[in-house]
Amino acid sequence: MLFTSIKRRKVHQDVAEQIENQILSGLLPEGTSLPSERSLMEAFNVGRPAIREALLLLQRSGFIRITNGGRTVVTRPTAANLLEQISGSARYLLSSEGGEKAFQDARRIFESAIARNAAEFATDKDIARLGEYLKINREALGDMDAFERSDIAFHLALAEIGGNPVFSALHAAIAEWLALQRHISLRVPGVALSAYRSHEEIHEAVAARNPEGAWHAMDRHLRQVAQQFEQGKGRPA
């Protein structure tokens, strides 16, 4: 016979799991207010600290939110909630040996796939919108802060094509984690213009509905970004 070991858990984890199960089953629908702390203490026969820790756990997971009036309301977890939970771990990995390259490679593969997806599913409206962000990117040349913001906006607009919220949330998280790298690489003379021209190639491939072309344009762009980051690290801030 095969058995698995029994995991010892804390009381607040059991409380959180029971509430979470009721939310997932629909017994506690979105928008429902949870009972007061005292009522929950009586229902679970536990102390206030266990209830508060359970509610904090549920809040971090995106299952509840605390309103300005102090009510605890059931909410729907999102991709953003999930990524917020792992942000600390991501930053730790990013600072470890080999972490920068690992994240750069992950970003390159992810965003190349995003570009391919955009070329497959972009509507005329999507392409026009991406073109507007490309125009803003061009107009920001010469202003590093403005160019950095327009760079992020262009990539996000690409991730939003197709309406997949996980793509958008992942892009936003990666942009945040790698913000310093983008800032450093843009210190290198000529990098902003090079990035803009790469964005032009990506836009052209998406507008032509050319998935392979979009993939390769993004792959080339982010390989260049990784090289420019290495060059920029040695330059004064």
PDB file of C-alpha atoms in Angstrom:
ATOM      1  CA  MET A   1       0.000   0.000   0.000  1.00  0.00           C
ATOM      2  CA  LEU A   2       1.123   3.569  -0.718  1.00  0.00           C
ATOM      3  CA  PHE A   3       0.504   6.338   1.756  1.00  0.00           C
ATOM      4  CA  THR A   4       1.391  10.030   1.764  1.00  0.00           C
ATOM      5  CA  SER A   5       2.624  11.848   4.814  1.00  0.00           C
ATOM      6  CA  ILE A   6       0.160  13.969   6.769  1.00  0.00           C
ATOM      7  CA  LYS A   7       0.995  17.657   6.682  1.00  0.00           C
ATOM      8  CA  ARG A   8       0.561  19.572   9.894  1.00  0.00           C
ATOM      9  CA  ARG A   9      -1.133  22.873   9.190  1.00  0.00           C
ATOM     10  CA  LYS A  10      -1.946  25.940  11.207  1.00  0.00           C
ATOM     11  CA  VAL A  11      -5.483  26.765  12.275  1.00  0.00           C
ATOM     12  CA  HIS A  12      -5.735  29.902  10.123  1.00  0.00           C
ATOM     13  CA  GLN A  13      -4.909  27.831   7.008  1.00  0.00           C
ATOM     14  CA  ASP A  14      -7.853  25.523   7.703  1.00  0.00           C
ATOM     15  CA  VAL A  15     -10.139  28.514   8.244  1.00  0.00           C
ATOM     16  CA  ALA A  16      -8.961  30.138   4.992  1.00  0.00           C
ATOM     17  CA  GLU A  17      -9.421  26.885   3.065  1.00  0.00           C
ATOM     18  CA  GLN A  18     -13.015  26.456   4.249  1.00  0.00           C
ATOM     19  CA  ILE A  19     -13.926  30.020   3.282  1.00  0.00           C
ATOM     20  CA  GLU A  20     -12.113  29.668  -0.051  1.00  0.00           C
ATOM     21  CA  ASN A  21     -14.002  26.432  -0.815  1.00  0.00           C
ATOM     22  CA  GLN A  22     -17.328  28.183  -0.200  1.00  0.00           C
ATOM     23  CA  ILE A  23     -16.299  30.989  -2.541  1.00  0.00           C
ATOM     24  CA  LEU A  24     -15.225  28.535  -5.260  1.00  0.00           C
ATOM     25  CA  SER A  25     -18.433  26.517  -4.890  1.00  0.00           C
ATOM     26  CA  GLY A  26     -20.594  29.613  -5.283  1.00  0.00           C
ATOM     27  CA  LEU A  27     -22.028  29.510  -1.764  1.00  0.00           C
ATOM     28  CA  LEU A  28     -20.293  32.852  -1.181  1.00  0.00           C
ATOM     29  CA  PRO A  29     -20.723  34.707  -4.506  1.00  0.00           C
ATOM     30  CA  GLU A  30     -18.712  37.748  -5.549  1.00  0.00           C
ATOM     31  CA  GLY A  31     -19.896  40.875  -3.730  1.00  0.00           C
ATOM     32  CA  THR A  32     -21.079  38.983  -0.650  1.00  0.00           C
ATOM     33  CA  SER A  33     -19.998  40.403   2.715  1.00  0.00           C
ATOM     34  CA  LEU A  34     -18.391  37.918   5.087  1.00  0.00           C
ATOM     35  CA  PRO A  35     -19.665  37.754   8.664  1.00  0.00           C
ATOM     36  CA  SER A  36     -17.932  39.852  11.305  1.00  0.00           C
ATOM     37  CA  GLU A  37     -14.728  38.647  12.951  1.00  0.00           C
ATOM     38  CA  ARG A  38     -16.656  37.764  16.098  1.00  0.00           C
ATOM     39  CA  SER A  39     -19.194  35.725  14.125  1.00  0.00           C
ATOM     40  CA  LEU A  40     -16.394  33.877  12.329  1.00  0.00           C
ATOM     41  CA  MET A  41     -14.646  33.217  15.651  1.00  0.00           C
ATOM     42  CA  GLU A  42     -17.821  31.620  16.968  1.00  0.00           C
ATOM     43  CA  ALA A  43     -18.495  29.676  13.757  1.00  0.00           C
ATOM     44  CA  PHE A  44     -14.987  28.175  13.627  1.00  0.00           C
ATOM     45  CA  ASN A  45     -14.474  28.076  17.402  1.00  0.00           C
ATOM     46  CA  VAL A  46     -11.078  29.785  17.086  1.00  0.00           C
ATOM     47  CA  GLY A  47      -9.464  32.952  18.390  1.00  0.00           C
ATOM     48  CA  ARG A  48      -9.288  36.371  16.734  1.00  0.00           C
ATOM     49  CA  PRO A  49      -5.650  35.972  15.578  1.00  0.00           C
ATOM     50  CA  ALA A  50      -6.535  32.868  13.544  1.00  0.00           C
ATOM     51  CA  ILE A  51      -9.429  34.690  11.864  1.00  0.00           C
ATOM     52  CA  ARG A  52      -7.315  37.732  11.052  1.00  0.00           C
ATOM     53  CA  GLU A  53      -4.491  35.614   9.621  1.00  0.00           C
ATOM     54  CA  ALA A  54      -6.999  33.640   7.537  1.00  0.00           C
ATOM     55  CA  LEU A  55      -8.532  36.839   6.156  1.00  0.00           C
ATOM     56  CA  LEU A  56      -5.076  38.219   5.353  1.00  0.00           C
ATOM     57  CA  LEU A  57      -4.265  35.006   3.473  1.00  0.00           C
ATOM     58  CA  LEU A  58      -7.510  35.232   1.506  1.00  0.00           C
ATOM     59  CA  GLN A  59      -6.888  38.903   0.743  1.00  0.00           C
ATOM     60  CA  ARG A  60      -3.412  38.164  -0.612  1.00  0.00           C
ATOM     61  CA  SER A  61      -4.895  35.456  -2.822  1.00  0.00           C
ATOM     62  CA  GLY A  62      -7.476  37.877  -4.208  1.00  0.00           C
ATOM     63  CA  PHE A  63     -10.525  36.135  -2.738  1.00  0.00           C
ATOM     64  CA  ILE A  64     -11.594  39.037  -0.523  1.00  0.00           C
ATOM     65  CA  ARG A  65     -11.038  42.768  -0.128  1.00  0.00           C
ATOM     66  CA  ILE A  66     -11.508  45.088   2.817  1.00  0.00           C
ATOM     67  CA  THR A  67     -13.687  48.109   2.017  1.00  0.00           C
ATOM     68  CA  ASN A  68     -13.194  51.619   3.401  1.00  0.00           C
ATOM     69  CA  GLY A  69     -16.060  50.903   5.771  1.00  0.00           C
ATOM     70  CA  GLY A  70     -14.274  47.875   7.170  1.00  0.00           C
ATOM     71  CA  ARG A  71     -16.497  45.277   5.465  1.00  0.00           C
ATOM     72  CA  THR A  72     -14.881  42.118   4.108  1.00  0.00           C
ATOM     73  CA  VAL A  73     -16.251  41.491   0.612  1.00  0.00           C
ATOM     74  CA  VAL A  74     -15.811  38.427  -1.603  1.00  0.00           C
ATOM     75  CA  THR A  75     -13.963  39.209  -4.846  1.00  0.00           C
ATOM     76  CA  ARG A  76     -12.758  37.279  -7.870  1.00  0.00           C
ATOM     77  CA  PRO A  77      -9.050  36.408  -8.059  1.00  0.00           C
ATOM     78  CA  THR A  78      -7.247  37.727 -11.140  1.00  0.00           C
ATOM     79  CA  ALA A  79      -3.966  37.033 -12.891  1.00  0.00           C
ATOM     80  CA  ALA A  80      -2.650  40.259 -11.356  1.00  0.00           C
ATOM     81  CA  ASN A  81      -3.408  38.932  -7.863  1.00  0.00           C
ATOM     82  CA  LEU A  82      -1.428  35.801  -8.588  1.00  0.00           C
ATOM     83  CA  LEU A  83       1.567  37.703  -9.912  1.00  0.00           C
ATOM     84  CA  GLU A  84       1.566  40.086  -6.955  1.00  0.00           C
ATOM     85  CA  GLN A  85       2.068  37.070  -4.708  1.00  0.00           C
ATOM     86  CA  ILE A  86       5.213  35.983  -6.528  1.00  0.00           C
ATOM     87  CA  SER A  87       6.717  39.450  -7.071  1.00  0.00           C
ATOM     88  CA  GLY A  88       8.949  39.190  -4.016  1.00  0.00           C
ATOM     89  CA  SER A  89      10.288  35.808  -5.088  1.00  0.00           C
ATOM     90  CA  ALA A  90      10.826  37.080  -8.635  1.00  0.00           C
ATOM     91  CA  ARG A  91      12.889  40.022  -7.396  1.00  0.00           C
ATOM     92  CA  TYR A  92      14.954  37.704  -5.236  1.00  0.00           C
ATOM     93  CA  LEU A  93      15.642  35.403  -8.196  1.00  0.00           C
ATOM     94  CA  LEU A  94      16.447  38.418 -10.348  1.00  0.00           C
ATOM     95  CA  SER A  95      19.134  39.510  -7.885  1.00  0.00           C
ATOM     96  CA  SER A  96      20.714  36.048  -7.663  1.00  0.00           C
ATOM     97  CA  GLU A  97      23.599  34.816  -9.788  1.00  0.00           C
ATOM     98  CA  GLY A  98      22.346  34.138 -13.287  1.00  0.00           C
ATOM     99  CA  GLY A  99      18.965  35.657 -12.444  1.00  0.00           C
ATOM    100  CA  GLU A 100      19.215  38.552 -14.880  1.00  0.00           C
ATOM    101  CA  LYS A 101      19.944  36.298 -17.846  1.00  0.00           C
ATOM    102  CA  ALA A 102      17.225  33.841 -16.820  1.00  0.00           C
ATOM    103  CA  PHE A 103      14.619  36.604 -16.763  1.00  0.00           C
ATOM    104  CA  GLN A 104      15.881  38.123 -20.008  1.00  0.00           C
ATOM    105  CA  ASP A 105      15.567  34.749 -21.739  1.00  0.00           C
ATOM    106  CA  ALA A 106      12.101  34.204 -20.263  1.00  0.00           C
ATOM    107  CA  ARG A 107      11.009  37.658 -21.379  1.00  0.00           C
ATOM    108  CA  ARG A 108      12.362  37.106 -24.902  1.00  0.00           C
ATOM    109  CA  ILE A 109      10.497  33.820 -25.351  1.00  0.00           C
ATOM    110  CA  PHE A 110       7.288  35.164 -23.783  1.00  0.00           C
ATOM    111  CA  GLU A 111       7.206  38.426 -25.730  1.00  0.00           C
ATOM    112  CA  SER A 112       8.168  36.756 -29.008  1.00  0.00           C
ATOM    113  CA  ALA A 113       5.151  34.484 -28.542  1.00  0.00           C
ATOM    114  CA  ILE A 114       3.037  37.544 -27.704  1.00  0.00           C
ATOM    115  CA  ALA A 115       4.114  39.157 -30.996  1.00  0.00           C
ATOM    116  CA  ARG A 116       3.231  35.972 -32.894  1.00  0.00           C
ATOM    117  CA  ASN A 117      -0.166  35.861 -31.186  1.00  0.00           C
ATOM    118  CA  ALA A 118      -0.788  39.510 -32.043  1.00  0.00           C
ATOM    119  CA  ALA A 119      -0.028  38.900 -35.718  1.00  0.00           C
ATOM    120  CA  GLU A 120      -2.469  35.985 -35.754  1.00  0.00           C
ATOM    121  CA  PHE A 121      -5.382  37.688 -34.008  1.00  0.00           C
ATOM    122  CA  ALA A 122      -5.027  41.460 -34.461  1.00  0.00           C
ATOM    123  CA  THR A 123      -8.051  43.281 -35.823  1.00  0.00           C
ATOM    124  CA  ASP A 124      -7.795  46.418 -37.924  1.00  0.00           C
ATOM    125  CA  LYS A 125      -8.620  48.373 -34.757  1.00  0.00           C
ATOM    126  CA  ASP A 126      -5.811  46.626 -32.844  1.00  0.00           C
ATOM    127  CA  ILE A 127      -3.294  47.431 -35.586  1.00  0.00           C
ATOM    128  CA  ALA A 128      -4.370  51.071 -35.673  1.00  0.00           C
ATOM    129  CA  ARG A 129      -4.062  51.297 -31.885  1.00  0.00           C
ATOM    130  CA  LEU A 130      -0.604  49.716 -31.973  1.00  0.00           C
ATOM    131  CA  GLY A 131       0.330  52.257 -34.643  1.00  0.00           C
ATOM    132  CA  GLU A 132      -0.715  55.095 -32.337  1.00  0.00           C
ATOM    133  CA  TYR A 133       1.599  53.780 -29.615  1.00  0.00           C
ATOM    134  CA  LEU A 134       4.382  53.467 -32.181  1.00  0.00           C
ATOM    135  CA  LYS A 135       3.849  57.131 -33.108  1.00  0.00           C
ATOM    136  CA  ILE A 136       4.075  58.158 -29.440  1.00  0.00           C
ATOM    137  CA  ASN A 137       7.264  56.101 -29.180  1.00  0.00           C
ATOM    138  CA  ARG A 138       8.775  57.951 -32.163  1.00  0.00           C
ATOM    139  CA  GLU A 139       7.796  61.368 -30.793  1.00  0.00           C
ATOM    140  CA  ALA A 140       9.468  60.530 -27.470  1.00  0.00           C
ATOM    141  CA  LEU A 141      12.906  60.097 -29.055  1.00  0.00           C
ATOM    142  CA  GLY A 142      15.303  62.471 -27.329  1.00  0.00           C
ATOM    143  CA  ASP A 143      13.471  62.333 -23.969  1.00  0.00           C
ATOM    144  CA  MET A 144      14.658  59.233 -22.118  1.00  0.00           C
ATOM    145  CA  ASP A 145      11.913  59.208 -19.466  1.00  0.00           C
ATOM    146  CA  ALA A 146       9.155  59.722 -22.033  1.00  0.00           C
ATOM    147  CA  PHE A 147      10.695  57.154 -24.362  1.00  0.00           C
ATOM    148  CA  GLU A 148      10.882  54.589 -21.546  1.00  0.00           C
ATOM    149  CA  ARG A 149       7.176  55.089 -20.773  1.00  0.00           C
ATOM    150  CA  SER A 150       6.229  54.857 -24.452  1.00  0.00           C
ATOM    151  CA  ASP A 151       8.375  51.721 -24.820  1.00  0.00           C
ATOM    152  CA  ILE A 152       6.444  50.002 -22.032  1.00  0.00           C
ATOM    153  CA  ALA A 153       3.124  51.212 -23.482  1.00  0.00           C
ATOM    154  CA  PHE A 154       3.933  49.822 -26.948  1.00  0.00           C
ATOM    155  CA  HIS A 155       4.805  46.381 -25.565  1.00  0.00           C
ATOM    156  CA  LEU A 156       1.692  46.378 -23.365  1.00  0.00           C
ATOM    157  CA  ALA A 157      -0.540  47.286 -26.315  1.00  0.00           C
ATOM    158  CA  LEU A 158       0.928  44.296 -28.136  1.00  0.00           C
ATOM    159  CA  ALA A 159       0.193  42.011 -25.157  1.00  0.00           C
ATOM    160  CA  GLU A 160      -3.408  43.250 -24.985  1.00  0.00           C
ATOM    161  CA  ILE A 161      -4.190  42.135 -28.539  1.00  0.00           C
ATOM    162  CA  GLY A 162      -6.535  39.156 -28.336  1.00  0.00           C
ATOM    163  CA  GLY A 163      -7.881  40.176 -24.921  1.00  0.00           C
ATOM    164  CA  ASN A 164      -6.115  37.517 -22.824  1.00  0.00           C
ATOM    165  CA  PRO A 165      -5.824  39.023 -19.293  1.00  0.00           C
ATOM    166  CA  VAL A 166      -3.003  36.621 -18.344  1.00  0.00           C
ATOM    167  CA  PHE A 167      -0.834  37.986 -21.157  1.00  0.00           C
ATOM    168  CA  SER A 168      -1.415  41.563 -19.993  1.00  0.00           C
ATOM    169  CA  ALA A 169      -0.756  40.735 -16.345  1.00  0.00           C
ATOM    170  CA  LEU A 170       2.406  38.795 -17.150  1.00  0.00           C
ATOM    171  CA  HIS A 171       3.693  41.594 -19.324  1.00  0.00           C
ATOM    172  CA  ALA A 172       3.021  44.189 -16.606  1.00  0.00           C
ATOM    173  CA  ALA A 173       4.806  42.042 -14.024  1.00  0.00           C
ATOM    174  CA  ILE A 174       7.829  41.415 -16.241  1.00  0.00           C
ATOM    175  CA  ALA A 175       8.021  45.122 -17.135  1.00  0.00           C
ATOM    176  CA  GLU A 176       8.074  45.954 -13.423  1.00  0.00           C
ATOM    177  CA  TRP A 177      10.674  43.306 -12.562  1.00  0.00           C
ATOM    178  CA  LEU A 178      12.947  44.360 -15.423  1.00  0.00           C
ATOM    179  CA  ALA A 179      12.351  48.125 -15.133  1.00  0.00           C
ATOM    180  CA  LEU A 180      15.906  48.779 -13.979  1.00  0.00           C
ATOM    181  CA  GLN A 181      17.333  46.848 -16.924  1.00  0.00           C
ATOM    182  CA  ARG A 182      15.299  48.898 -19.409  1.00  0.00           C
ATOM    183  CA  HIS A 183      16.452  52.111 -17.713  1.00  0.00           C
ATOM    184  CA  ILE A 184      20.112  51.051 -17.814  1.00  0.00           C
ATOM    185  CA  SER A 185      20.084  49.880 -21.442  1.00  0.00           C
ATOM    186  CA  LEU A 186      18.624  53.213 -22.588  1.00  0.00           C
ATOM    187  CA  ARG A 187      21.736  54.994 -21.294  1.00  0.00           C
ATOM    188  CA  VAL A 188      23.705  53.613 -24.246  1.00  0.00           C
ATOM    189  CA  PRO A 189      23.816  56.153 -27.111  1.00  0.00           C
ATOM    190  CA  GLY A 190      21.663  55.130 -30.055  1.00  0.00           C
ATOM    191  CA  VAL A 191      19.680  52.520 -28.133  1.00  0.00           C
ATOM    192  CA  ALA A 192      16.402  54.448 -28.171  1.00  0.00           C
ATOM    193  CA  LEU A 193      16.505  54.842 -31.958  1.00  0.00           C
ATOM    194  CA  SER A 194      17.438  51.172 -32.338  1.00  0.00           C
ATOM    195  CA  ALA A 195      14.504  50.173 -30.108  1.00  0.00           C
ATOM    196  CA  TYR A 196      12.112  52.373 -32.088  1.00  0.00           C
ATOM    197  CA  ARG A 197      13.210  50.798 -35.360  1.00  0.00           C
ATOM    198  CA  SER A 198      12.656  47.351 -33.837  1.00  0.00           C
ATOM    199  CA  HIS A 199       9.163  48.440 -32.810  1.00  0.00           C
ATOM    200  CA  GLU A 200       8.561  49.530 -36.411  1.00  0.00           C
ATOM    201  CA  GLU A 201       9.531  46.048 -37.650  1.00  0.00           C
ATOM    202  CA  ILE A 202       7.258  44.399 -35.086  1.00  0.00           C
ATOM    203  CA  HIS A 203       4.350  46.673 -36.033  1.00  0.00           C
ATOM    204  CA  GLU A 204       4.880  45.990 -39.738  1.00  0.00           C
ATOM    205  CA  ALA A 205       4.839  42.215 -39.168  1.00  0.00           C
ATOM    206  CA  VAL A 206       1.674  42.406 -37.054  1.00  0.00           C
ATOM    207  CA  ALA A 207      -0.010  44.679 -39.619  1.00  0.00           C
ATOM    208  CA  ALA A 208       0.931  42.204 -42.369  1.00  0.00           C
ATOM    209  CA  ARG A 209      -0.518  39.334 -40.285  1.00  0.00           C
ATOM    210  CA  ASN A 210       2.878  37.641 -40.426  1.00  0.00           C
ATOM    211  CA  PRO A 211       3.260  35.571 -37.216  1.00  0.00           C
ATOM    212  CA  GLU A 212       6.741  34.242 -38.043  1.00  0.00           C
ATOM    213  CA  GLY A 213       7.953  37.697 -38.962  1.00  0.00           C
ATOM    214  CA  ALA A 214       6.558  39.143 -35.745  1.00  0.00           C
ATOM    215  CA  TRP A 215       8.210  36.390 -33.691  1.00  0.00           C
ATOM    216  CA  HIS A 216      11.615  36.978 -35.265  1.00  0.00           C
ATOM    217  CA  ALA A 217      11.354  40.772 -35.078  1.00  0.00           C
ATOM    218  CA  MET A 218      10.667  40.608 -31.336  1.00  0.00           C
ATOM    219  CA  ASP A 219      13.350  37.976 -30.787  1.00  0.00           C
ATOM    220  CA  ARG A 220      15.965  40.169 -32.508  1.00  0.00           C
ATOM    221  CA  HIS A 221      14.790  43.212 -30.572  1.00  0.00           C
ATOM    222  CA  LEU A 222      15.104  41.581 -27.150  1.00  0.00           C
ATOM    223  CA  ARG A 223      18.438  39.956 -27.950  1.00  0.00           C
ATOM    224  CA  GLN A 224      19.702  43.449 -28.740  1.00  0.00           C
ATOM    225  CA  VAL A 225      18.187  44.789 -25.511  1.00  0.00           C
ATOM    226  CA  ALA A 226      20.063  42.155 -23.485  1.00  0.00           C
ATOM    227  CA  GLN A 227      23.351  43.121 -25.163  1.00  0.00           C
ATOM    228  CA  GLN A 228      22.684  46.819 -24.620  1.00  0.00           C
ATOM    229  CA  PHE A 229      21.945  46.204 -20.957  1.00  0.00           C
ATOM    230  CA  GLU A 230      25.388  44.661 -20.538  1.00  0.00           C
ATOM    231  CA  GLN A 231      26.910  47.712 -22.232  1.00  0.00           C
ATOM    232  CA  GLY A 232      24.883  50.096 -20.094  1.00  0.00           C
ATOM    233  CA  LYS A 233      25.829  48.552 -16.754  1.00  0.00           C
ATOM    234  CA  GLY A 234      29.282  50.088 -16.938  1.00  0.00           C
ATOM    235  CA  ARG A 235      28.028  53.608 -17.710  1.00  0.00           C
ATOM    236  CA  PRO A 236      27.432  56.314 -15.075  1.00  0.00           C
ATOM    237  CA  ALA A 237      23.815  56.925 -14.052  1.00  0.00           C
TER     238      ALA A 237
END
